[in-house]
Amino acid sequence: MAATDWVEFEEERHQVAGLDGALVRLRSEAGRMQTIMLTVLLADPSFRAAVEPPSATAKDGGSGFDPAGALVGVDEAVKQAALALEAHLLEAMTGYRGGDALQPEAGEPRPQFVRPGR
């Protein structure tokens, strides 16, 4: 399994958006992102590897563009700069560098990113 591969999981097609050690980041056809442990994914009875990519009429408007696949093959320094910018923008919008309050990084949310009333 590699970044940009398509798999089936929980009765939906997902593109592998990233691999990080024991974790796999998946992007569903509908655009939902989730991170799951590789062992959990592989052991799930609904998991199927190497499925056909969705047609161009998928919910992305038919563009076929996948943000996760855009950095495949890019120079490592450029890739790291883009990922750092993404993390900063997610933190500015959500308070969390990963964009997910349920999976905060150490020290998140930082005080300057906590909205009053939260």
PDB file of C-alpha atoms in Angstrom:
ATOM      1  CA  MET A   1       0.000   0.000   0.000  1.00  0.00           C
ATOM      2  CA  ALA A   2       1.321   3.421  -0.962  1.00  0.00           C
ATOM      3  CA  ALA A   3       0.154   7.020  -0.994  1.00  0.00           C
ATOM      4  CA  THR A   4      -2.434   7.611  -3.744  1.00  0.00           C
ATOM      5  CA  ASP A   5      -3.522   3.922  -3.792  1.00  0.00           C
ATOM      6  CA  TRP A   6      -7.266   3.281  -3.552  1.00  0.00           C
ATOM      7  CA  VAL A   7      -8.724   0.838  -1.040  1.00  0.00           C
ATOM      8  CA  GLU A   8     -12.193  -0.147   0.108  1.00  0.00           C
ATOM      9  CA  PHE A   9     -12.998   0.181   3.791  1.00  0.00           C
ATOM     10  CA  GLU A  10     -16.341   0.282   5.582  1.00  0.00           C
ATOM     11  CA  GLU A  11     -18.190  -0.089   2.258  1.00  0.00           C
ATOM     12  CA  GLU A  12     -16.629   3.044   0.750  1.00  0.00           C
ATOM     13  CA  ARG A  13     -13.623   3.714  -1.479  1.00  0.00           C
ATOM     14  CA  HIS A  14     -10.767   5.672   0.100  1.00  0.00           C
ATOM     15  CA  GLN A  15      -7.499   6.998  -1.244  1.00  0.00           C
ATOM     16  CA  VAL A  16      -4.414   6.507   0.874  1.00  0.00           C
ATOM     17  CA  ALA A  17      -3.461  10.098   1.671  1.00  0.00           C
ATOM     18  CA  GLY A  18      -0.431   9.281   3.771  1.00  0.00           C
ATOM     19  CA  LEU A  19       1.477   6.665   5.720  1.00  0.00           C
ATOM     20  CA  ASP A  20       3.224   7.488   8.973  1.00  0.00           C
ATOM     21  CA  GLY A  21       4.708   4.495  10.741  1.00  0.00           C
ATOM     22  CA  ALA A  22       1.773   2.474  12.071  1.00  0.00           C
ATOM     23  CA  LEU A  23      -0.823   5.041  10.921  1.00  0.00           C
ATOM     24  CA  VAL A  24      -2.641   5.393   7.599  1.00  0.00           C
ATOM     25  CA  ARG A  25      -4.474   8.551   6.569  1.00  0.00           C
ATOM     26  CA  LEU A  26      -7.464   7.895   4.324  1.00  0.00           C
ATOM     27  CA  ARG A  27      -9.555  10.279   2.214  1.00  0.00           C
ATOM     28  CA  SER A  28     -12.988   8.926   1.318  1.00  0.00           C
ATOM     29  CA  GLU A  29     -14.639   9.521  -2.049  1.00  0.00           C
ATOM     30  CA  ALA A  30     -16.834  12.049  -0.240  1.00  0.00           C
ATOM     31  CA  GLY A  31     -13.716  13.897   0.957  1.00  0.00           C
ATOM     32  CA  ARG A  32     -13.753  12.870   4.630  1.00  0.00           C
ATOM     33  CA  MET A  33     -10.321  12.365   6.160  1.00  0.00           C
ATOM     34  CA  GLN A  34      -9.531   9.834   8.848  1.00  0.00           C
ATOM     35  CA  THR A  35      -6.420   8.384  10.421  1.00  0.00           C
ATOM     36  CA  ILE A  36      -6.426   4.735  11.396  1.00  0.00           C
ATOM     37  CA  MET A  37      -3.838   2.271  12.632  1.00  0.00           C
ATOM     38  CA  LEU A  38      -2.552   0.123   9.771  1.00  0.00           C
ATOM     39  CA  THR A  39      -3.125  -3.095  11.751  1.00  0.00           C
ATOM     40  CA  VAL A  40      -6.759  -2.133  12.415  1.00  0.00           C
ATOM     41  CA  LEU A  41      -7.316  -1.325   8.740  1.00  0.00           C
ATOM     42  CA  LEU A  42      -5.762  -4.573   7.521  1.00  0.00           C
ATOM     43  CA  ALA A  43      -7.715  -6.669  10.048  1.00  0.00           C
ATOM     44  CA  ASP A  44     -11.085  -5.087   9.234  1.00  0.00           C
ATOM     45  CA  PRO A  45     -13.308  -7.522   7.299  1.00  0.00           C
ATOM     46  CA  SER A  46     -14.499  -4.710   4.998  1.00  0.00           C
ATOM     47  CA  PHE A  47     -10.932  -3.850   3.866  1.00  0.00           C
ATOM     48  CA  ARG A  48     -10.051  -4.534   0.233  1.00  0.00           C
ATOM     49  CA  ALA A  49      -6.785  -3.401  -1.338  1.00  0.00           C
ATOM     50  CA  ALA A  50      -6.131  -2.131  -4.864  1.00  0.00           C
ATOM     51  CA  VAL A  51      -9.666  -1.217  -5.888  1.00  0.00           C
ATOM     52  CA  GLU A  52     -10.403   0.802  -8.996  1.00  0.00           C
ATOM     53  CA  PRO A  53     -10.324   4.581  -8.478  1.00  0.00           C
ATOM     54  CA  PRO A  54     -13.688   6.330  -8.579  1.00  0.00           C
ATOM     55  CA  SER A  55     -14.952   7.637 -11.878  1.00  0.00           C
ATOM     56  CA  ALA A  56     -14.408  11.257 -12.853  1.00  0.00           C
ATOM     57  CA  THR A  57     -17.985  11.912 -11.782  1.00  0.00           C
ATOM     58  CA  ALA A  58     -17.145  11.379  -8.109  1.00  0.00           C
ATOM     59  CA  LYS A  59     -18.207  13.999  -5.594  1.00  0.00           C
ATOM     60  CA  ASP A  60     -15.060  16.050  -6.194  1.00  0.00           C
ATOM     61  CA  GLY A  61     -16.775  17.607  -9.169  1.00  0.00           C
ATOM     62  CA  GLY A  62     -15.045  15.333 -11.643  1.00  0.00           C
ATOM     63  CA  SER A  63     -11.704  17.117 -11.478  1.00  0.00           C
ATOM     64  CA  GLY A  64      -9.832  13.981 -10.418  1.00  0.00           C
ATOM     65  CA  PHE A  65      -7.581  16.183  -8.291  1.00  0.00           C
ATOM     66  CA  ASP A  66      -6.549  14.771  -4.926  1.00  0.00           C
ATOM     67  CA  PRO A  67      -4.789  17.166  -2.542  1.00  0.00           C
ATOM     68  CA  ALA A  68      -3.007  14.303  -0.780  1.00  0.00           C
ATOM     69  CA  GLY A  69      -1.520  13.046  -4.023  1.00  0.00           C
ATOM     70  CA  ALA A  70      -0.340  16.489  -5.105  1.00  0.00           C
ATOM     71  CA  LEU A  71       2.882  16.219  -3.096  1.00  0.00           C
ATOM     72  CA  VAL A  72       3.930  12.770  -4.321  1.00  0.00           C
ATOM     73  CA  GLY A  73       7.295  13.110  -6.054  1.00  0.00           C
ATOM     74  CA  VAL A  74       7.817  16.737  -4.963  1.00  0.00           C
ATOM     75  CA  ASP A  75      11.211  17.777  -3.586  1.00  0.00           C
ATOM     76  CA  GLU A  76      11.325  16.986   0.154  1.00  0.00           C
ATOM     77  CA  ALA A  77      12.062  20.581   1.224  1.00  0.00           C
ATOM     78  CA  VAL A  78       9.112  21.895  -0.803  1.00  0.00           C
ATOM     79  CA  LYS A  79       6.891  19.119   0.539  1.00  0.00           C
ATOM     80  CA  GLN A  80       7.826  19.925   4.157  1.00  0.00           C
ATOM     81  CA  ALA A  81       7.185  23.643   3.587  1.00  0.00           C
ATOM     82  CA  ALA A  82       3.732  22.883   2.132  1.00  0.00           C
ATOM     83  CA  LEU A  83       2.864  20.562   5.027  1.00  0.00           C
ATOM     84  CA  ALA A  84       4.022  23.169   7.553  1.00  0.00           C
ATOM     85  CA  LEU A  85       1.828  25.786   5.876  1.00  0.00           C
ATOM     86  CA  GLU A  86      -1.130  23.389   5.882  1.00  0.00           C
ATOM     87  CA  ALA A  87      -0.618  22.713   9.607  1.00  0.00           C
ATOM     88  CA  HIS A  88      -0.442  26.445  10.327  1.00  0.00           C
ATOM     89  CA  LEU A  89      -3.644  27.141   8.382  1.00  0.00           C
ATOM     90  CA  LEU A  90      -5.451  24.271  10.092  1.00  0.00           C
ATOM     91  CA  GLU A  91      -4.310  25.574  13.468  1.00  0.00           C
ATOM     92  CA  ALA A  92      -5.514  29.087  12.632  1.00  0.00           C
ATOM     93  CA  MET A  93      -8.923  27.741  11.575  1.00  0.00           C
ATOM     94  CA  THR A  94      -9.461  24.972  14.153  1.00  0.00           C
ATOM     95  CA  GLY A  95      -6.918  25.489  16.942  1.00  0.00           C
ATOM     96  CA  TYR A  96      -5.212  22.194  16.074  1.00  0.00           C
ATOM     97  CA  ARG A  97      -2.318  21.647  13.654  1.00  0.00           C
ATOM     98  CA  GLY A  98      -3.890  18.412  12.480  1.00  0.00           C
ATOM     99  CA  GLY A  99      -7.308  20.053  12.256  1.00  0.00           C
ATOM    100  CA  ASP A 100      -8.848  17.515  14.636  1.00  0.00           C
ATOM    101  CA  ALA A 101      -9.737  18.321  18.253  1.00  0.00           C
ATOM    102  CA  LEU A 102     -10.093  14.582  18.926  1.00  0.00           C
ATOM    103  CA  GLN A 103      -6.450  13.954  17.998  1.00  0.00           C
ATOM    104  CA  PRO A 104      -4.530  16.919  19.432  1.00  0.00           C
ATOM    105  CA  GLU A 105      -0.765  17.135  19.343  1.00  0.00           C
ATOM    106  CA  ALA A 106       1.095  17.743  22.610  1.00  0.00           C
ATOM    107  CA  GLY A 107       0.328  21.225  23.976  1.00  0.00           C
ATOM    108  CA  GLU A 108      -2.713  21.816  21.770  1.00  0.00           C
ATOM    109  CA  PRO A 109      -4.607  23.979  21.559  1.00  0.00           C
ATOM    110  CA  ARG A 110      -2.125  26.757  22.193  1.00  0.00           C
ATOM    111  CA  PRO A 111      -3.602  29.729  24.116  1.00  0.00           C
ATOM    112  CA  GLN A 112      -3.436  32.107  21.149  1.00  0.00           C
ATOM    113  CA  PHE A 113      -5.630  29.707  19.137  1.00  0.00           C
ATOM    114  CA  VAL A 114      -8.338  29.158  21.756  1.00  0.00           C
ATOM    115  CA  ARG A 115     -11.523  31.011  20.921  1.00  0.00           C
ATOM    116  CA  PRO A 116     -13.433  32.602  23.789  1.00  0.00           C
ATOM    117  CA  GLY A 117     -16.285  30.379  24.908  1.00  0.00           C
ATOM    118  CA  ARG A 118     -14.555  27.193  23.836  1.00  0.00           C
TER     119      ARG A 118
END
